[in-house]
């Protein structure tokens, strides 16, 4: 096709803040574009059909140890990369299927359903805290006060992390996840990520020992039992690595679902009013938020043999950058893709990936959104942005670092029982 683009644009501040104009330009070039031969990836894959195919095609693999070794990366020197390589995140087909089957036996639909009362209990407690912090119209950081602690507490409840320990996780999860972002990382970021990996490994080692001594009805106890019953099916290193990845993924992506979704709704009063009037619409709203502003925008895959994508060749051993965030805005797949439309039919987005690495916690993330979003909107009818949100500079885990909101309108005439909803953002 003759088209090529540079990754410099994608890595630039302007595109990181708002990637969608860049994605729209890519869509004009077809479903994939070639990069320069010296680029770290052979192609950028941005069309929905092409991205869906790459994510499902067994020819394309995740970044395994052999690939990192060929690239000259001294990954064994870094605890964070050793953890990623021992997890399902970077496991090749046979190992991935083996470990995922065991984790799937523990993380059942029944267990997620049984967790719903805890999700509501945790949400109500945080909503109470929001109400207290935002009394008299004082601005509150929605991310710090609600969007981050909610999924952290929920995944902690699922795994069996004691409540007293859950506030310990977010800073370490953020440090660990920094290495997942596209582009080079600073020495300080890598050092912090390694320290976080070691601390998280130490924590789950101790928790596994405690649950083996006194099992409970939680996921860590169930997985410890499976590991001990089938030692040839799951190593201790794999168990620890996947517990860390499960906590991280269950925490960060769902936090960004709420953080990205709330400004979308506040900027669209008609959509907001429709959801408030009919909370049963929440599942469709959650999926449209995930399509329109997904918490994860890319994945990387490596060709295990010579192949092609959208008519472009990919040599064995070369990687491709799959822009799932762009695929979710592909006009060939989604009519009027830059419009938020919760009534959109057949909304099979790629926010949770596709194929064998489809997100194991997708059902839990959807449940949190479905249950909690209507509760939040019902509790605070005057909910509004108090200032511009913080910037979103990442693509791997795309979300606001802060989101100032007001929960009570200080100008409302409460004696008359009226509340004025003001969605205007202060300059």
XYZ file of C-alpha atoms in Angstrom:
427
model
C 0.000 0.000 0.000
C 3.031 2.264 0.296
C 2.014 4.093 3.460
C 4.240 4.433 6.502
C 4.039 6.411 9.707
C 6.383 7.161 12.583
C 5.921 6.170 16.187
C 7.215 9.605 17.171
C 3.736 11.055 16.726
C 2.126 8.380 18.874
C 4.698 8.921 21.614
C 4.338 12.708 21.541
C 2.551 14.664 24.246
C -0.206 15.905 21.945
C -1.295 12.416 20.885
C -0.941 11.014 24.396
C -3.331 13.696 25.639
C -5.838 13.061 22.828
C -5.033 10.155 20.500
C -8.301 10.139 18.570
C -7.434 12.640 15.791
C -4.301 10.577 15.180
C -6.374 7.399 15.102
C -8.764 8.986 12.594
C -5.824 9.784 10.312
C -4.618 6.196 10.579
C -8.063 4.911 9.594
C -7.792 6.883 6.346
C -4.743 4.756 5.498
C -6.466 1.387 5.773
C -6.361 -1.207 8.561
C -2.599 -1.294 9.136
C 0.445 0.754 8.182
C 4.097 -0.185 7.836
C 6.803 1.381 9.966
C 10.364 2.046 8.921
C 12.613 -1.049 8.882
C 14.571 0.395 11.808
C 11.443 0.884 13.949
C 10.869 -1.444 16.922
C 7.670 -2.779 15.297
C 6.968 -3.850 11.737
C 3.409 -2.509 11.635
C 0.853 -0.451 13.451
C -2.440 -2.381 13.318
C -5.396 -0.089 13.938
C -8.397 -1.398 11.975
C -10.947 -3.415 13.927
C -10.938 -6.508 11.718
C -7.146 -6.580 11.452
C -6.657 -6.032 15.190
C -9.243 -8.686 16.024
C -7.519 -11.140 13.719
C -4.020 -10.496 15.141
C -5.229 -10.900 18.730
C -6.844 -14.237 17.884
C -4.317 -15.611 15.386
C -2.010 -18.281 16.910
C 0.744 -17.092 14.575
C 1.018 -13.961 16.703
C 2.486 -14.472 20.156
C 3.088 -12.334 23.218
C 6.586 -11.133 24.138
C 8.168 -14.270 25.572
C 11.629 -14.832 27.014
C 13.102 -15.913 23.660
C 11.988 -12.674 22.022
C 13.430 -10.569 24.840
C 16.698 -12.525 24.662
C 16.959 -11.984 20.885
C 16.340 -8.283 21.456
C 19.279 -8.190 23.853
C 17.169 -7.204 26.852
C 18.684 -8.266 30.177
C 15.251 -8.915 31.576
C 16.361 -11.446 34.189
C 18.074 -8.591 36.036
C 14.708 -6.948 36.704
C 12.161 -8.305 39.181
C 9.273 -6.584 37.417
C 10.015 -8.228 34.064
C 10.657 -11.609 35.689
C 7.200 -11.303 37.249
C 5.583 -10.410 33.930
C 7.352 -13.281 32.170
C 6.140 -15.780 34.803
C 2.530 -14.612 34.425
C -0.235 -15.257 31.907
C 0.447 -11.765 30.560
C 3.467 -13.056 28.610
C 2.850 -16.822 28.611
C 2.976 -18.688 25.326
C 0.034 -20.850 24.158
C 0.624 -24.102 26.056
C 1.675 -22.451 29.323
C -1.019 -19.807 28.998
C -3.770 -22.388 28.481
C -2.541 -24.471 31.412
C -2.388 -21.584 33.894
C -5.511 -19.838 32.641
C -7.537 -23.038 33.038
C -6.547 -23.290 36.694
C -7.260 -19.631 37.412
C -10.536 -19.942 35.525
C -11.562 -22.818 37.784
C -11.083 -20.519 40.775
C -12.459 -17.271 39.263
C -15.863 -18.618 38.240
C -18.987 -16.700 37.239
C -20.536 -17.978 40.448
C -17.732 -16.421 42.512
C -18.155 -13.069 40.708
C -21.920 -13.163 41.307
C -21.367 -13.991 44.967
C -19.131 -10.943 45.208
C -21.896 -8.508 44.196
C -23.130 -7.778 47.768
C -19.542 -6.941 48.740
C -19.205 -4.640 45.725
C -22.309 -2.732 46.829
C -21.159 -2.624 50.446
C -17.757 -1.266 49.469
C -19.324 1.250 47.074
C -21.781 2.505 49.691
C -18.996 3.032 52.204
C -16.970 5.023 49.686
C -20.048 7.014 48.649
C -20.552 7.934 52.296
C -16.958 9.123 52.418
C -17.474 11.125 49.222
C -20.550 12.787 50.672
C -18.665 13.785 53.796
C -15.627 15.063 51.884
C -17.774 17.014 49.436
C -20.166 18.588 51.913
C -21.076 22.223 51.218
C -19.812 21.992 47.649
C -16.141 21.453 48.446
C -14.269 19.914 45.481
C -13.274 16.269 45.827
C -10.783 14.288 43.752
C -13.022 11.528 42.419
C -10.059 9.361 41.435
C -8.420 9.384 44.866
C -11.640 9.210 46.886
C -13.623 6.690 44.838
C -12.432 5.424 41.443
C -9.118 4.070 42.728
C -10.106 2.625 46.129
C -13.287 0.946 44.847
C -11.688 -1.648 42.529
C -8.706 -1.987 44.847
C -11.051 -2.980 47.669
C -13.155 -5.202 45.396
C -10.212 -7.187 44.021
C -8.846 -7.314 47.558
C -12.149 -8.806 48.694
C -12.020 -11.318 45.849
C -8.474 -12.443 46.563
C -8.780 -12.334 50.336
C -6.502 -9.353 51.041
C -7.396 -8.044 54.523
C -9.045 -4.614 54.569
C -6.237 -3.143 56.675
C -3.719 -3.943 53.905
C -5.557 -2.646 50.848
C -4.411 0.964 51.050
C -0.835 -0.362 50.771
C -1.334 -1.559 47.185
C -2.126 1.445 44.915
C 1.272 3.166 45.011
C 3.064 -0.118 44.344
C 0.679 -1.078 41.554
C 1.261 2.284 39.834
C 5.026 1.857 40.094
C 4.862 -1.717 38.760
C 2.611 -0.786 35.840
C 4.831 2.068 34.643
C 7.013 -0.411 32.723
C 4.033 -1.489 30.607
C 3.742 1.876 28.871
C 4.906 2.203 25.274
C 8.253 3.936 24.785
C 11.428 4.091 26.889
C 11.304 4.149 30.675
C 13.599 6.113 32.954
C 16.052 4.410 35.305
C 14.077 5.742 38.263
C 10.836 4.233 36.922
C 12.482 0.853 36.347
C 14.049 0.877 39.809
C 10.695 1.738 41.397
C 8.948 -0.981 39.370
C 11.504 -3.574 40.473
C 11.079 -2.565 44.095
C 7.295 -2.779 43.743
C 7.539 -6.252 42.177
C 9.669 -7.483 45.040
C 7.349 -6.004 47.662
C 4.228 -7.413 45.981
C 5.862 -10.832 45.691
C 6.770 -10.727 49.361
C 3.237 -9.758 50.341
C 1.534 -12.541 48.372
C 4.111 -15.087 49.567
C 3.090 -14.284 53.137
C -0.616 -14.272 52.280
C -0.366 -17.677 50.594
C 1.352 -19.082 53.692
C -1.392 -17.658 55.899
C -4.180 -19.095 53.739
C -2.503 -22.495 53.559
C -2.414 -22.528 57.341
C -5.998 -21.262 57.683
C -7.958 -21.519 54.397
C -10.860 -19.154 53.790
C -13.514 -18.705 51.114
C -11.376 -16.482 48.902
C -9.454 -16.774 45.662
C -6.005 -17.005 47.239
C -7.121 -19.995 49.330
C -8.685 -21.654 46.284
C -5.587 -21.133 44.147
C -3.256 -22.310 46.916
C -5.303 -25.504 47.157
C -5.168 -26.031 43.383
C -1.423 -25.440 43.361
C -0.856 -27.936 46.184
C -3.154 -30.543 44.625
C -1.574 -30.194 41.166
C 2.055 -29.147 41.642
C 2.883 -30.281 38.105
C 0.248 -27.885 36.684
C 1.252 -24.642 38.417
C 4.582 -23.539 39.850
C 4.815 -21.343 42.926
C 6.455 -18.612 40.814
C 3.544 -18.723 38.357
C 1.015 -18.558 41.175
C 2.696 -15.521 42.749
C 3.183 -13.707 39.446
C -0.419 -14.198 38.397
C -1.782 -13.054 41.747
C 0.157 -9.809 41.271
C -1.053 -9.375 37.694
C -4.639 -10.168 38.678
C -4.592 -7.562 41.444
C -2.982 -4.947 39.208
C -5.299 -5.524 36.252
C -8.428 -5.689 38.382
C -7.496 -2.438 40.081
C -6.149 -0.104 37.396
C -8.457 -0.872 34.461
C -11.682 -0.616 36.458
C -10.508 2.595 38.130
C -10.069 4.094 34.679
C -13.477 2.786 33.587
C -15.047 4.996 36.264
C -12.637 7.877 35.833
C -12.986 7.991 32.046
C -16.730 7.362 32.099
C -17.842 10.024 34.540
C -16.683 13.068 32.512
C -18.233 11.493 29.409
C -21.633 11.375 31.079
C -21.362 14.776 32.742
C -20.680 16.310 29.338
C -23.792 14.615 27.897
C -26.803 15.634 30.022
C -29.322 13.680 27.922
C -27.377 10.432 28.241
C -26.864 11.089 31.941
C -30.576 11.721 32.497
C -31.521 8.550 30.594
C -29.284 6.393 32.781
C -30.540 8.030 35.957
C -34.130 7.384 34.852
C -33.459 3.755 33.933
C -30.552 2.072 35.777
C -31.181 -1.127 33.784
C -29.345 0.626 30.929
C -26.107 0.470 32.904
C -24.609 -2.595 31.126
C -24.940 -0.886 27.736
C -23.468 2.337 29.140
C -20.515 0.456 30.599
C -19.724 -1.169 27.259
C -20.009 2.105 25.372
C -17.689 3.795 27.865
C -15.233 0.938 27.336
C -15.456 1.331 23.562
C -15.351 5.114 23.487
C -12.668 5.694 26.155
C -11.024 2.321 26.832
C -8.669 2.032 29.805
C -6.106 0.173 27.651
C -5.174 1.298 24.132
C -2.614 -1.134 22.772
C -1.063 -4.576 22.786
C 2.120 -5.962 21.233
C 2.350 -9.262 19.387
C 5.249 -11.075 17.685
C 4.986 -13.134 14.493
C 6.061 -16.737 15.062
C 6.413 -17.190 11.296
C 6.340 -15.093 8.155
C 2.810 -13.758 7.714
C 0.802 -10.739 6.600
C -1.721 -8.325 8.040
C -4.067 -6.353 5.794
C -1.822 -7.093 2.827
C 1.386 -6.018 4.592
C 4.143 -8.533 5.293
C 5.460 -9.292 8.758
C 8.660 -11.307 8.961
C 9.137 -14.026 11.539
C 10.316 -12.538 14.824
C 9.048 -9.006 14.100
C 6.486 -7.420 16.375
C 3.356 -5.450 15.572
C 1.728 -2.721 17.663
C -2.019 -3.381 17.904
C -3.907 -0.166 18.684
C -7.092 -1.526 20.227
C -8.087 2.007 21.217
C -8.055 2.950 17.537
C -9.878 -0.246 16.538
C -12.707 0.761 18.856
C -13.126 3.947 16.780
C -12.896 2.244 13.367
C -15.657 3.700 11.135
C -15.645 0.470 9.109
C -16.881 -1.378 12.212
C -18.753 1.225 14.286
C -21.138 3.710 12.711
C -20.319 7.287 13.717
C -17.540 5.993 16.001
C -16.695 9.365 17.571
C -20.215 9.692 18.984
C -21.019 8.265 22.411
C -24.107 6.102 21.862
C -25.130 3.702 24.609
C -27.853 2.258 22.355
C -25.226 1.126 19.846
C -26.053 -2.395 18.589
C -23.527 -5.233 18.498
C -21.011 -3.322 20.583
C -18.250 -5.917 20.528
C -15.321 -3.647 21.352
C -11.744 -4.699 22.055
C -11.337 -2.968 25.420
C -10.792 -6.372 27.048
C -8.682 -7.620 24.106
C -9.708 -10.782 22.203
C -8.599 -14.352 21.703
C -6.703 -16.397 24.284
C -5.556 -13.292 26.184
C -9.069 -11.898 26.583
C -9.196 -10.292 30.031
C -9.862 -12.913 32.700
C -11.501 -10.277 34.915
C -13.815 -8.781 32.283
C -16.948 -10.064 34.014
C -15.854 -8.546 37.318
C -15.076 -5.166 35.753
C -18.429 -5.087 34.005
C -20.195 -6.066 37.238
C -18.552 -3.205 39.124
C -19.596 -0.708 36.468
C -23.134 -2.075 36.167
C -23.759 -2.076 39.904
C -21.958 1.061 41.001
C -22.427 3.637 38.235
C -26.230 4.014 38.768
C -25.684 4.113 42.529
C -23.189 6.958 42.188
C -25.500 9.004 39.958
C -28.526 8.411 42.172
C -26.655 9.407 45.327
C -25.429 12.727 43.896
C -27.984 14.389 41.580
C -25.906 17.604 41.483
C -22.657 15.854 40.578
C -20.514 18.106 38.367
C -16.920 18.701 37.398
C -15.258 21.219 39.696
C -12.258 21.868 37.420
C -10.582 20.458 34.355
C -9.518 16.829 34.835
C -5.847 16.029 35.068
C -4.077 14.991 31.901
C -4.013 11.466 30.525
C -0.506 10.834 29.264
C -0.451 7.048 29.077
C -1.903 4.658 26.529
C -1.364 1.275 28.165
C -3.415 2.242 31.207
C -5.155 5.383 30.086
C -6.887 7.354 32.799
C -6.893 10.621 34.688
C -4.487 11.101 37.561
C -7.055 13.401 39.191
C -10.688 14.280 38.547
C -12.041 17.182 40.675
C -15.827 17.018 41.166
C -18.508 18.739 43.211
C -21.189 16.570 44.707
C -23.421 19.316 46.146
C -24.227 22.542 44.335
C -23.443 25.349 46.805
C -25.772 27.693 44.907
C -28.791 25.361 45.078
C -31.892 26.498 46.970
C -32.127 23.550 49.314
C -34.905 25.081 51.391
C -37.143 24.775 48.342
C -35.975 21.220 47.707
C -34.427 22.073 44.356
C -30.960 21.303 43.080
C -29.406 23.028 40.113
C -27.157 20.772 38.023
C -24.303 22.841 36.650
C -22.010 21.016 34.237
C -19.972 24.059 33.321
C -16.259 23.748 33.956
C -14.579 26.734 35.647
C -11.898 28.401 33.589
